[in-house]
DNA sequence: CAATATACTAAACGCTTGTTCAGCAACCTT
DNA sequence: AAGGTTGCTGAACAAGCGTTTAGTATATTG
């Protein structure tokens, strides 16, 4: 329903910024030229620098615009998470879910977040730090409410959960081809959340002593590597 | 002990390739110039193209070189995992652990893998596909042996676990500043593996009905967002 | 209505880029 | 020792880059 992007803004300036956001997200800052951005926005290259001073200025404007949207997503996620937690619902609400809930399907923002986190620039570091703090606080609250097990290293556990969440966005394309569903669409997200919930609630691996000997029916093909060619 | 890189190779060609690998990993393919690579390798720019045909040819050579090393790491990891599983040890062996075990501390290979996976190029897609298949087969074997719980969506679960593992490499820097330890050093890796094992064995969240009502003491500051300024 | 500011463009400038070219040593051949 | 391949370089080239400049319409102001 509610979207974090308001594209009622149809000035040329906003058009340039949106075109740059999309191109930067798809191909990276360095691989995109000012002329390409101008063409995509339907203006002249000179207008780009007239509005933003330089290509780097445009990059900065796109950064703040995107980060603003990300923070709105995460704030909404935080509220949503706390609410679900208090009502005793599924506690596993993910960043990916918030993204697919609040962003239109073809939004370039997930890919831009990927660029932001990949390049070691301060904007990505700042947003990660803020999200880490929020995750840490949420987990603390869940522990005191009995909704999460206590941990002897809560910083690492918070980082672990946040990072697993972000990985869905970072590796979206690879995941999509591997499982046959885009994990940022409702269908893929549902499958993903099911497995995540199962693991976060009960774990994935069995404790070693609990193995029942003798009752191991073979399902199908077992582990041997297929013969990949291995050049020296 | 055993390293996957053999730098007994000190030809100028190998020197160029190593310098390019390091620079590409740190700053991305587009942001690095041929002249920079040549200077870093102590040769002239013309020698770079003499040996590799073009900058793109150099990129291809670096790609195959890196992918070769990655496959050796993953093959070793696979053996290691199966062995530990069969002896009943800790089943949670990670890609990150294999990296820190087999690569020298300052190796550019983790960062290069990050570029490969996040730039949508076919090399990254291929390596992810191969690793996904291996993870999937390993989990199947673990299930038949009783070392892992069965799953109703094994593809998604395998992708989930692989992706969580890769996230450590993708977000290494952000994790390091968040938890105060580089997760690819033995110290950070140990902390990380502890929390991962705990979650993968028992889960992180408590089942909802187990909540004891009335016993919820407040520890400190609870989840409200810090007052960030939000420009429209 | 004159004057000034704003939105915008075509053309060009200087610089950096990847790449080419001609030539120089050092090594094999035979 | 002559001839040729190999490893390597300095200098230059064309193309593409971000940016500047000069100028034109279209608003906005006094």
XYZ file of C-alpha atoms (C1' of nucleotides) in Angstrom:
524
model
C 0.000 0.000 0.000
C 2.161 2.813 1.279
C 5.264 3.322 -0.794
C 8.396 5.031 0.405
C 8.973 6.643 -2.965
C 6.794 9.567 -4.000
C 7.241 10.037 -7.710
C 4.690 12.786 -7.952
C 7.916 14.738 -8.320
C 8.300 15.171 -12.054
C 10.794 18.018 -12.287
C 13.759 17.550 -14.569
C 15.985 17.498 -11.518
C 14.101 14.564 -10.033
C 14.069 12.844 -13.415
C 17.837 13.039 -13.612
C 18.173 11.754 -10.068
C 15.869 8.812 -10.717
C 17.613 7.887 -13.950
C 20.969 8.047 -12.195
C 19.684 5.925 -9.328
C 18.533 3.224 -11.699
C 21.692 3.235 -13.809
C 24.020 3.390 -10.814
C 22.181 0.471 -9.220
C 22.337 -1.645 -12.361
C 25.887 -1.037 -13.497
C 27.804 0.764 -10.739
C 28.860 4.373 -10.403
C 32.005 4.185 -12.484
C 30.514 2.339 -15.432
C 27.791 4.938 -15.993
C 28.582 8.145 -17.865
C 27.001 11.540 -17.426
C 25.879 11.392 -21.034
C 24.053 8.115 -20.449
C 22.238 9.552 -17.461
C 21.285 12.632 -19.438
C 19.970 10.557 -22.339
C 17.983 8.327 -19.998
C 16.451 11.398 -18.375
C 15.801 13.065 -21.735
C 17.977 16.114 -21.070
C 21.369 17.425 -22.112
C 24.548 16.426 -20.278
C 25.156 20.023 -19.299
C 21.902 20.141 -17.366
C 23.090 17.349 -15.134
C 26.042 19.324 -13.868
C 23.942 22.508 -13.816
C 21.633 20.899 -11.256
C 24.106 18.851 -9.257
C 27.416 20.622 -9.723
C 29.280 17.535 -10.848
C 28.892 13.819 -11.328
C 30.060 13.342 -7.758
C 27.465 15.821 -6.568
C 24.802 13.827 -8.369
C 26.097 10.698 -6.714
C 25.787 12.377 -3.352
C 22.214 13.459 -4.070
C 21.309 9.933 -5.141
C 22.955 8.565 -2.007
C 21.001 10.740 0.389
C 17.793 10.090 -1.514
C 18.309 6.333 -1.345
C 19.435 6.305 2.267
C 16.371 8.292 3.196
C 14.189 5.649 1.601
C 16.133 2.850 3.299
C 15.725 4.418 6.688
C 11.998 4.723 6.159
C 11.871 1.049 5.238
C 13.835 0.042 8.263
C 11.876 2.220 10.648
C 8.685 0.674 9.370
C 10.255 -2.734 9.728
C 11.233 -1.985 13.294
C 7.698 -0.980 14.236
C 6.311 -3.952 12.395
C 8.715 -6.311 14.120
C 7.969 -4.999 17.588
C 4.253 -5.167 16.965
C 4.397 -8.758 15.710
C 6.617 -9.720 18.566
C 4.239 -8.269 21.153
C 1.229 -10.002 19.648
C 3.126 -13.272 19.710
C 3.105 -13.748 15.938
C 5.944 -14.992 13.779
C 8.962 -13.174 15.100
C 10.972 -13.573 11.933
C 10.348 -10.386 10.025
C 13.089 -9.627 7.563
C 14.566 -6.678 5.790
C 13.793 -8.458 2.544
C 10.151 -8.700 3.514
C 9.990 -5.003 4.320
C 11.594 -4.226 0.971
C 9.127 -6.245 -1.031
C 6.260 -4.853 1.034
C 7.118 -1.168 0.652
C 8.839 -0.950 -2.709
C 7.257 -1.288 -6.150
C 8.291 -4.507 -7.925
C 10.825 -3.023 -10.327
C 12.414 -0.644 -7.861
C 16.146 -0.078 -8.262
C 16.579 0.510 -4.540
C 17.547 -3.048 -3.538
C 20.271 -3.111 -6.162
C 21.433 0.320 -5.050
C 21.689 -0.877 -1.466
C 23.869 -3.632 -2.782
C 26.215 -1.133 -4.414
C 26.257 0.938 -1.258
C 27.268 -2.003 0.886
C 29.722 -3.378 -1.662
C 31.757 -0.242 -2.203
C 33.315 0.503 1.130
C 32.030 4.035 1.126
C 30.969 5.728 4.360
C 27.304 5.881 3.352
C 27.050 2.102 3.320
C 28.971 1.809 6.558
C 26.668 4.337 8.233
C 23.488 2.597 7.194
C 24.825 -0.774 8.270
C 25.830 0.637 11.632
C 22.387 2.086 12.234
C 20.659 -1.153 11.239
C 23.000 -3.169 13.392
C 22.134 -1.006 16.398
C 18.423 -1.416 15.767
C 18.753 -5.184 15.381
C 20.765 -5.369 18.562
C 18.139 -3.396 20.504
C 15.298 -5.454 19.079
C 16.982 -8.684 20.101
C 17.634 -7.369 23.598
C 13.968 -6.524 23.942
C 12.983 -9.937 22.650
C 15.241 -11.622 25.179
C 13.770 -9.740 28.097
C 10.301 -10.647 26.825
C 11.205 -14.294 26.469
C 10.736 -14.250 22.718
C 14.380 -14.995 22.008
C 16.935 -17.156 23.704
C 19.664 -15.240 25.517
C 23.118 -15.293 23.932
C 26.583 -15.076 25.452
C 27.734 -12.887 22.537
C 24.739 -10.726 21.613
C 26.705 -8.440 19.303
C 27.773 -11.320 17.121
C 24.332 -12.861 17.169
C 22.721 -9.586 16.108
C 25.275 -9.174 13.341
C 24.682 -12.763 12.255
C 20.943 -12.304 11.928
C 21.186 -8.910 10.223
C 23.786 -10.140 7.793
C 21.786 -13.213 6.883
C 18.904 -10.915 6.168
C 20.888 -8.572 3.970
C 22.349 -11.499 2.063
C 18.966 -12.036 0.450
C 19.231 -8.604 -1.112
C 22.912 -8.884 -1.948
C 22.595 -12.266 -3.668
C 19.080 -11.823 -4.959
C 19.881 -12.811 -8.533
C 21.913 -15.890 -7.667
C 19.237 -17.045 -5.244
C 16.565 -16.535 -7.858
C 18.279 -18.786 -10.396
C 19.119 -21.366 -7.719
C 15.650 -21.807 -6.232
C 13.568 -20.714 -9.211
C 11.911 -17.803 -7.414
C 12.934 -14.209 -6.923
C 13.240 -13.935 -3.129
C 11.987 -10.339 -3.238
C 8.648 -11.307 -4.735
C 5.830 -12.583 -2.511
C 6.153 -16.146 -3.818
C 9.885 -16.433 -3.287
C 9.742 -14.511 -0.052
C 7.214 -16.942 1.353
C 9.367 -19.944 0.598
C 12.400 -18.199 2.040
C 10.672 -17.055 5.214
C 9.368 -20.578 5.850
C 12.831 -22.099 5.901
C 14.297 -19.189 7.837
C 11.594 -19.452 10.466
C 12.095 -23.182 10.798
C 15.820 -22.787 11.307
C 15.583 -19.808 13.632
C 13.025 -21.626 15.762
C 14.311 -25.192 15.854
C 17.697 -25.153 14.129
C 18.743 -27.068 11.043
C 21.219 -29.608 12.299
C 20.445 -32.432 14.643
C 22.442 -32.771 17.827
C 24.937 -35.633 17.245
C 23.853 -38.039 20.053
C 20.199 -38.090 18.951
C 20.984 -40.220 15.892
C 18.784 -43.326 15.655
C 21.051 -46.061 14.259
C 19.734 -48.380 11.575
C 16.778 -46.259 10.515
C 18.348 -44.394 7.633
C 16.414 -44.867 4.394
C 18.176 -43.537 1.325
C 16.132 -40.901 -0.485
C 17.930 -40.355 -3.758
C 21.322 -39.378 -5.102
C 24.013 -39.141 -2.482
C 26.853 -36.723 -2.163
C 29.613 -37.549 -4.641
C 30.833 -34.636 -6.718
C 29.890 -34.672 -10.377
C 33.015 -34.978 -12.525
C 33.958 -31.327 -12.950
C 37.000 -30.782 -15.067
C 39.837 -29.476 -12.935
C 42.590 -27.715 -14.941
C 45.840 -27.314 -13.052
C 49.501 -25.059 6.271
C 48.644 -25.775 2.687
C 47.925 -22.667 0.703
C 45.938 -22.542 -2.495
C 48.165 -19.854 -3.962
C 51.646 -20.765 -5.113
C 53.580 -17.552 -5.501
C 56.770 -19.284 -6.432
C 55.699 -17.888 -9.770
C 57.688 -14.697 -10.131
C 57.465 -14.005 -13.835
C 56.448 -10.533 -14.925
C 53.241 -11.975 -16.265
C 52.292 -13.420 -12.900
C 53.304 -10.174 -11.201
C 50.930 -8.218 -13.402
C 48.160 -10.709 -12.748
C 48.653 -10.541 -8.974
C 48.766 -6.756 -8.941
C 45.589 -6.646 -11.017
C 43.868 -9.136 -8.725
C 44.638 -7.041 -5.685
C 43.633 -3.742 -7.260
C 40.476 -5.166 -8.853
C 39.443 -6.664 -5.526
C 40.007 -3.433 -3.624
C 38.480 -0.909 -5.964
C 36.548 -2.708 -8.688
C 37.419 -3.386 -12.308
C 36.314 -0.063 -13.721
C 38.037 2.114 -11.167
C 41.467 0.625 -11.840
C 43.509 1.785 -14.842
C 46.026 -0.183 -16.834
C 48.684 2.343 -15.851
C 48.002 1.748 -12.167
C 48.323 -1.989 -12.588
C 51.558 -1.566 -14.521
C 53.019 0.732 -11.874
C 52.008 -1.654 -9.082
C 53.682 -4.514 -10.931
C 56.757 -2.451 -11.750
C 56.400 -2.702 -15.507
C 55.314 -0.498 -18.380
C 51.663 -0.201 -19.415
C 52.510 -1.623 -22.819
C 53.702 -4.872 -21.282
C 50.305 -5.445 -19.749
C 48.581 -5.541 -23.086
C 51.525 -7.403 -24.611
C 50.913 -10.268 -22.201
C 47.133 -10.216 -21.963
C 45.970 -8.632 -25.208
C 43.800 -6.044 -23.563
C 42.512 -4.916 -20.196
C 39.559 -7.209 -20.668
C 41.877 -10.091 -21.437
C 43.707 -9.390 -18.197
C 40.401 -9.376 -16.388
C 39.603 -12.772 -17.846
C 42.953 -14.183 -16.786
C 42.441 -12.848 -13.266
C 38.955 -14.335 -13.218
C 40.044 -17.844 -14.158
C 42.962 -17.647 -11.750
C 40.692 -16.596 -8.882
C 37.955 -19.069 -9.692
C 40.517 -21.833 -9.772
C 41.608 -20.912 -6.262
C 37.985 -20.694 -5.081
C 37.185 -24.122 -6.382
C 40.166 -25.569 -4.584
C 38.984 -23.923 -1.383
C 35.497 -25.246 -1.791
C 36.607 -28.758 -2.711
C 38.743 -28.839 0.414
C 35.808 -27.520 2.394
C 33.567 -30.212 1.026
C 35.949 -32.989 2.037
C 36.477 -31.383 5.401
C 32.757 -31.050 5.979
C 32.000 -34.621 5.058
C 34.830 -35.865 7.237
C 33.702 -33.870 10.272
C 30.149 -34.944 9.715
C 31.098 -38.602 9.608
C 33.164 -38.367 12.782
C 30.256 -36.700 14.518
C 32.061 -33.406 15.141
C 30.704 -29.902 14.787
C 28.774 -30.019 11.556
C 28.910 -26.264 10.981
C 31.917 -25.790 8.747
C 31.735 -22.600 6.779
C 33.104 -21.131 3.608
C 34.540 -18.345 5.716
C 36.390 -20.865 7.829
C 37.837 -22.565 4.778
C 38.970 -19.191 3.453
C 40.760 -18.200 6.628
C 42.266 -21.670 6.880
C 43.659 -21.864 3.369
C 44.412 -18.248 2.456
C 47.195 -16.041 3.819
C 45.891 -13.255 6.085
C 46.150 -10.374 3.621
C 44.872 -12.263 0.605
C 42.786 -10.262 -1.871
C 40.774 -13.319 -2.832
C 37.844 -12.819 -0.428
C 37.342 -9.288 -1.680
C 37.608 -10.498 -5.252
C 34.958 -13.109 -4.625
C 32.781 -10.296 -3.359
C 33.200 -8.388 -6.612
C 32.508 -11.532 -8.586
C 29.289 -12.304 -6.766
C 27.919 -8.788 -6.620
C 28.591 -7.548 -10.134
C 26.212 -10.003 -11.830
C 28.885 -11.300 -14.135
C 28.619 -14.885 -15.406
C 31.754 -16.003 -13.575
C 30.149 -15.206 -10.247
C 26.916 -16.874 -11.264
C 28.777 -20.020 -12.292
C 30.682 -20.312 -9.049
C 27.547 -19.725 -7.010
C 25.723 -22.394 -8.960
C 28.442 -24.942 -8.370
C 28.619 -24.160 -4.662
C 24.864 -24.322 -4.360
C 24.851 -27.784 -5.873
C 27.550 -28.978 -3.492
C 25.710 -27.539 -0.485
C 22.516 -29.162 -1.608
C 24.183 -32.574 -1.941
C 25.940 -32.222 1.407
C 22.652 -31.445 3.144
C 20.951 -34.384 1.502
C 23.689 -36.654 2.770
C 23.415 -35.170 6.239
C 19.686 -35.766 6.260
C 20.023 -39.435 5.317
C 22.639 -39.820 8.031
C 20.462 -38.129 10.614
C 22.865 -35.202 11.059
C 20.392 -32.663 9.717
C 16.663 -32.308 10.054
C 14.709 -32.997 6.875
C 13.192 -30.003 5.129
C 10.089 -29.639 2.989
C 11.939 -27.222 0.703
C 15.535 -28.458 0.556
C 16.554 -26.140 -2.292
C 15.619 -23.058 -0.339
C 17.211 -24.372 2.824
C 20.470 -25.117 1.020
C 20.426 -21.661 -0.547
C 19.678 -20.123 2.831
C 22.635 -21.779 4.496
C 25.039 -21.095 1.643
C 23.989 -17.494 1.404
C 24.373 -16.933 5.134
C 27.853 -18.312 4.820
C 28.803 -16.106 1.917
C 27.428 -13.071 3.716
C 30.394 -13.202 6.066
C 32.684 -12.613 3.100
C 30.429 -10.084 1.411
C 29.983 -7.916 4.500
C 33.318 -8.644 6.122
C 34.257 -5.015 6.716
C 30.908 -3.973 8.119
C 30.850 -7.001 10.415
C 34.366 -6.226 11.596
C 33.471 -2.704 12.718
C 30.189 -3.885 14.245
C 31.555 -6.689 16.409
C 35.122 -5.460 16.827
C 36.697 -8.507 15.184
C 37.465 -9.351 11.584
C 35.331 -12.459 10.962
C 37.999 -13.888 8.652
C 40.639 -13.990 11.376
C 40.733 -16.899 13.816
C 39.497 -14.743 16.709
C 36.500 -13.312 14.876
C 35.780 -16.578 13.155
C 35.599 -18.368 16.485
C 33.055 -15.912 17.855
C 31.055 -16.118 14.655
C 31.060 -19.907 14.452
C 29.920 -20.173 18.064
C 26.774 -18.144 17.447
C 26.127 -19.799 14.115
C 26.416 -23.253 15.668
C 24.089 -22.317 18.491
C 21.441 -21.044 16.091
C 21.796 -23.870 13.606
C 21.516 -26.425 16.397
C 18.842 -24.976 18.687
C 17.473 -21.895 16.914
C 17.502 -18.307 18.130
C 13.909 -17.520 18.848
C 11.780 -19.106 21.517
C 8.557 -20.788 20.516
C 5.712 -18.326 21.274
C 3.680 -20.370 23.809
C 6.625 -20.760 26.199
C 6.363 -17.103 27.298
C 6.052 -16.672 31.068
C 3.653 -13.719 31.594
C 4.443 -11.040 34.173
C 8.172 -11.729 34.409
C 9.470 -9.072 32.032
C 11.982 -6.775 33.749
C 13.285 -3.835 31.722
C 17.020 -3.987 31.244
C 17.914 -0.674 29.655
C 16.901 1.371 26.637
C 14.266 -0.388 24.597
C 13.841 -0.280 20.892
C 12.823 3.273 20.001
C 14.755 4.742 17.098
C 17.280 7.412 17.963
C 16.092 10.825 16.668
C 17.649 10.883 13.225
C 16.938 13.987 11.207
C 14.633 13.187 8.316
C 14.709 15.735 5.463
C 11.812 15.441 3.058
C 7.545 47.056 -19.537
C 12.270 46.636 -18.547
C 15.446 43.838 -15.778
C 16.982 39.993 -13.665
C 17.035 35.223 -12.583
C 16.093 30.476 -13.917
C 16.020 26.240 -16.926
C 18.145 24.539 -20.475
C 21.238 23.483 -24.753
C 25.100 23.045 -28.486
C 29.621 23.129 -28.900
C 33.920 22.840 -27.443
C 38.018 22.167 -24.047
C 41.400 19.665 -21.547
C 42.428 15.441 -19.682
C 42.613 10.477 -19.037
C 41.725 6.272 -20.924
C 42.936 1.818 -23.490
C 45.688 0.763 -27.135
C 49.318 0.925 -30.988
C 53.787 1.417 -32.877
C 58.613 1.410 -33.617
C 62.592 0.061 -31.582
C 65.990 -1.994 -28.158
C 68.266 -5.583 -25.697
C 68.735 -10.535 -24.469
C 68.188 -14.956 -25.475
C 67.839 -19.137 -28.338
C 68.739 -21.585 -32.655
C 71.682 -23.742 -36.435
C 78.435 -15.489 -35.941
C 74.020 -14.487 -38.434
C 69.064 -14.609 -37.851
C 65.011 -14.767 -35.452
C 62.013 -15.049 -31.589
C 60.874 -13.164 -26.932
C 60.401 -9.687 -23.203
C 60.059 -5.186 -22.698
C 59.880 0.118 -23.176
C 58.862 5.354 -24.394
C 56.152 7.905 -27.083
C 52.301 8.763 -29.392
C 47.181 8.135 -30.953
C 42.173 8.222 -31.238
C 38.241 7.983 -28.425
C 35.608 8.979 -24.537
C 35.344 11.214 -20.287
C 33.678 15.138 -16.964
C 33.301 19.787 -17.280
C 33.153 24.782 -19.115
C 31.499 28.320 -21.827
C 28.490 31.162 -24.345
C 24.124 31.687 -25.471
C 18.749 31.229 -25.885
C 14.303 30.953 -24.462
C 11.028 31.177 -20.401
C 9.641 32.688 -16.234
C 9.846 36.051 -12.128
C 10.363 40.348 -10.183
C 10.218 45.559 -9.508
